[in-house]
Amino acid sequence: MSKSESPEEPEQLWKLFIRWLSFETTDESLRSHSEQWGTLTDSVVMRDPNTKCSRAFGFVTYTTVEEVDAAMNVRPHKLDGRVVEPKRVV
């Protein structure tokens, strides 16, 4: 069921927390990697506000729960030379 078919679904159902990112991973490389399982509405690598360095985790938001399921079914992922672990946001 898509987001448009079920507006009462909590947003976290479409969101994944991605941990153990490389310090070289960018918002763009995270998005490019994650788009192989569906359409994203957002992707972000979290950064230290002072140094702007990666905090080695990020979030991606898909448009449907099925896309999240597809990404979860092929864990772990390899991105920028690192094995990363997607987890559902709760």
PDB file of C-alpha atoms in Angstrom:
ATOM      1  CA  MET A   1       0.000   0.000   0.000  1.00  0.00           C
ATOM      2  CA  SER A   2       1.453   3.359  -0.948  1.00  0.00           C
ATOM      3  CA  LYS A   3       1.662   6.493   1.137  1.00  0.00           C
ATOM      4  CA  SER A   4      -1.127   8.068  -0.940  1.00  0.00           C
ATOM      5  CA  GLU A   5      -3.402   5.072  -0.290  1.00  0.00           C
ATOM      6  CA  SER A   6      -2.861   5.120   3.468  1.00  0.00           C
ATOM      7  CA  PRO A   7      -2.234   8.641   4.801  1.00  0.00           C
ATOM      8  CA  GLU A   8      -2.588   7.415   8.396  1.00  0.00           C
ATOM      9  CA  GLU A   9       0.658   5.391   8.173  1.00  0.00           C
ATOM     10  CA  PRO A  10       3.344   6.917  10.385  1.00  0.00           C
ATOM     11  CA  GLU A  11       6.198   8.471   8.406  1.00  0.00           C
ATOM     12  CA  GLN A  12       8.783   6.281  10.138  1.00  0.00           C
ATOM     13  CA  LEU A  13       7.425   3.296   8.198  1.00  0.00           C
ATOM     14  CA  TRP A  14       9.056   4.767   5.075  1.00  0.00           C
ATOM     15  CA  LYS A  15      12.345   5.735   6.748  1.00  0.00           C
ATOM     16  CA  LEU A  16      15.581   3.807   7.291  1.00  0.00           C
ATOM     17  CA  PHE A  17      18.458   4.628   9.628  1.00  0.00           C
ATOM     18  CA  ILE A  18      21.770   3.708   7.965  1.00  0.00           C
ATOM     19  CA  ARG A  19      24.712   3.167  10.316  1.00  0.00           C
ATOM     20  CA  TRP A  20      28.437   2.573   9.853  1.00  0.00           C
ATOM     21  CA  LEU A  21      28.712   4.882   6.835  1.00  0.00           C
ATOM     22  CA  SER A  22      32.142   5.731   5.508  1.00  0.00           C
ATOM     23  CA  PHE A  23      33.337   9.214   6.409  1.00  0.00           C
ATOM     24  CA  GLU A  24      33.591   9.681   2.621  1.00  0.00           C
ATOM     25  CA  THR A  25      29.872   8.994   2.033  1.00  0.00           C
ATOM     26  CA  THR A  26      27.942  12.050   0.850  1.00  0.00           C
ATOM     27  CA  ASP A  27      24.219  12.784   0.718  1.00  0.00           C
ATOM     28  CA  GLU A  28      24.437  12.154  -3.031  1.00  0.00           C
ATOM     29  CA  SER A  29      26.213   8.784  -2.801  1.00  0.00           C
ATOM     30  CA  LEU A  30      23.784   7.623  -0.090  1.00  0.00           C
ATOM     31  CA  ARG A  31      20.867   8.659  -2.327  1.00  0.00           C
ATOM     32  CA  SER A  32      22.342   7.008  -5.416  1.00  0.00           C
ATOM     33  CA  HIS A  33      22.936   3.752  -3.537  1.00  0.00           C
ATOM     34  CA  SER A  34      19.482   3.712  -1.941  1.00  0.00           C
ATOM     35  CA  GLU A  35      17.532   4.520  -5.107  1.00  0.00           C
ATOM     36  CA  GLN A  36      18.112   1.011  -6.440  1.00  0.00           C
ATOM     37  CA  TRP A  37      15.221  -0.130  -4.195  1.00  0.00           C
ATOM     38  CA  GLY A  38      12.798   2.712  -4.878  1.00  0.00           C
ATOM     39  CA  THR A  39      12.062   6.409  -5.056  1.00  0.00           C
ATOM     40  CA  LEU A  40      13.417   8.554  -2.235  1.00  0.00           C
ATOM     41  CA  THR A  41      11.811  11.656  -0.807  1.00  0.00           C
ATOM     42  CA  ASP A  42      14.884  12.428   1.326  1.00  0.00           C
ATOM     43  CA  SER A  43      18.399  11.238   2.082  1.00  0.00           C
ATOM     44  CA  VAL A  44      20.862  12.797   4.480  1.00  0.00           C
ATOM     45  CA  VAL A  45      24.241  11.977   6.017  1.00  0.00           C
ATOM     46  CA  MET A  46      24.320  13.429   9.520  1.00  0.00           C
ATOM     47  CA  ARG A  47      27.235  15.786  10.166  1.00  0.00           C
ATOM     48  CA  ASP A  48      28.817  17.374  13.211  1.00  0.00           C
ATOM     49  CA  PRO A  49      27.528  20.972  13.285  1.00  0.00           C
ATOM     50  CA  ASN A  50      30.949  22.400  14.179  1.00  0.00           C
ATOM     51  CA  THR A  51      33.362  20.378  12.049  1.00  0.00           C
ATOM     52  CA  LYS A  52      30.909  19.412   9.256  1.00  0.00           C
ATOM     53  CA  CYS A  53      32.461  15.915   9.368  1.00  0.00           C
ATOM     54  CA  SER A  54      30.230  12.892   8.883  1.00  0.00           C
ATOM     55  CA  ARG A  55      28.913  11.263  12.036  1.00  0.00           C
ATOM     56  CA  ALA A  56      28.928   7.922  10.115  1.00  0.00           C
ATOM     57  CA  PHE A  57      25.158   7.539   9.974  1.00  0.00           C
ATOM     58  CA  GLY A  58      22.273   8.875   7.963  1.00  0.00           C
ATOM     59  CA  PHE A  59      18.647   8.463   6.974  1.00  0.00           C
ATOM     60  CA  VAL A  60      16.788   7.683   3.763  1.00  0.00           C
ATOM     61  CA  THR A  61      13.048   8.068   3.260  1.00  0.00           C
ATOM     62  CA  TYR A  62      11.216   6.068   0.606  1.00  0.00           C
ATOM     63  CA  THR A  63       7.757   6.688  -0.864  1.00  0.00           C
ATOM     64  CA  THR A  64       6.298   3.282   0.067  1.00  0.00           C
ATOM     65  CA  VAL A  65       6.675   0.627   2.731  1.00  0.00           C
ATOM     66  CA  GLU A  66       7.330  -1.913  -0.048  1.00  0.00           C
ATOM     67  CA  GLU A  67      10.469  -0.003  -1.060  1.00  0.00           C
ATOM     68  CA  VAL A  68      11.686  -0.071   2.545  1.00  0.00           C
ATOM     69  CA  ASP A  69      11.007  -3.815   2.622  1.00  0.00           C
ATOM     70  CA  ALA A  70      12.991  -4.288  -0.610  1.00  0.00           C
ATOM     71  CA  ALA A  71      16.002  -2.458   0.860  1.00  0.00           C
ATOM     72  CA  MET A  72      15.761  -4.420   4.109  1.00  0.00           C
ATOM     73  CA  ASN A  73      15.580  -7.766   2.299  1.00  0.00           C
ATOM     74  CA  VAL A  74      19.107  -7.383   0.887  1.00  0.00           C
ATOM     75  CA  ARG A  75      20.941  -6.458   4.098  1.00  0.00           C
ATOM     76  CA  PRO A  76      23.722  -5.801   4.761  1.00  0.00           C
ATOM     77  CA  HIS A  77      24.565  -3.242   2.093  1.00  0.00           C
ATOM     78  CA  LYS A  78      27.987  -2.223   0.814  1.00  0.00           C
ATOM     79  CA  LEU A  79      28.460   1.502   0.197  1.00  0.00           C
ATOM     80  CA  ASP A  80      31.681   3.397  -0.463  1.00  0.00           C
ATOM     81  CA  GLY A  81      33.780   0.379   0.532  1.00  0.00           C
ATOM     82  CA  ARG A  82      32.016  -0.181   3.869  1.00  0.00           C
ATOM     83  CA  VAL A  83      29.424  -2.697   4.977  1.00  0.00           C
ATOM     84  CA  VAL A  84      26.530  -0.598   6.284  1.00  0.00           C
ATOM     85  CA  GLU A  85      23.468  -1.683   8.217  1.00  0.00           C
ATOM     86  CA  PRO A  86      20.029  -0.251   7.410  1.00  0.00           C
ATOM     87  CA  LYS A  87      17.486  -0.379  10.224  1.00  0.00           C
ATOM     88  CA  ARG A  88      13.860   0.682  10.340  1.00  0.00           C
ATOM     89  CA  VAL A  89      13.203   3.912  12.220  1.00  0.00           C
ATOM     90  CA  VAL A  90      10.947   3.234  15.209  1.00  0.00           C
TER      91      VAL A  90
END
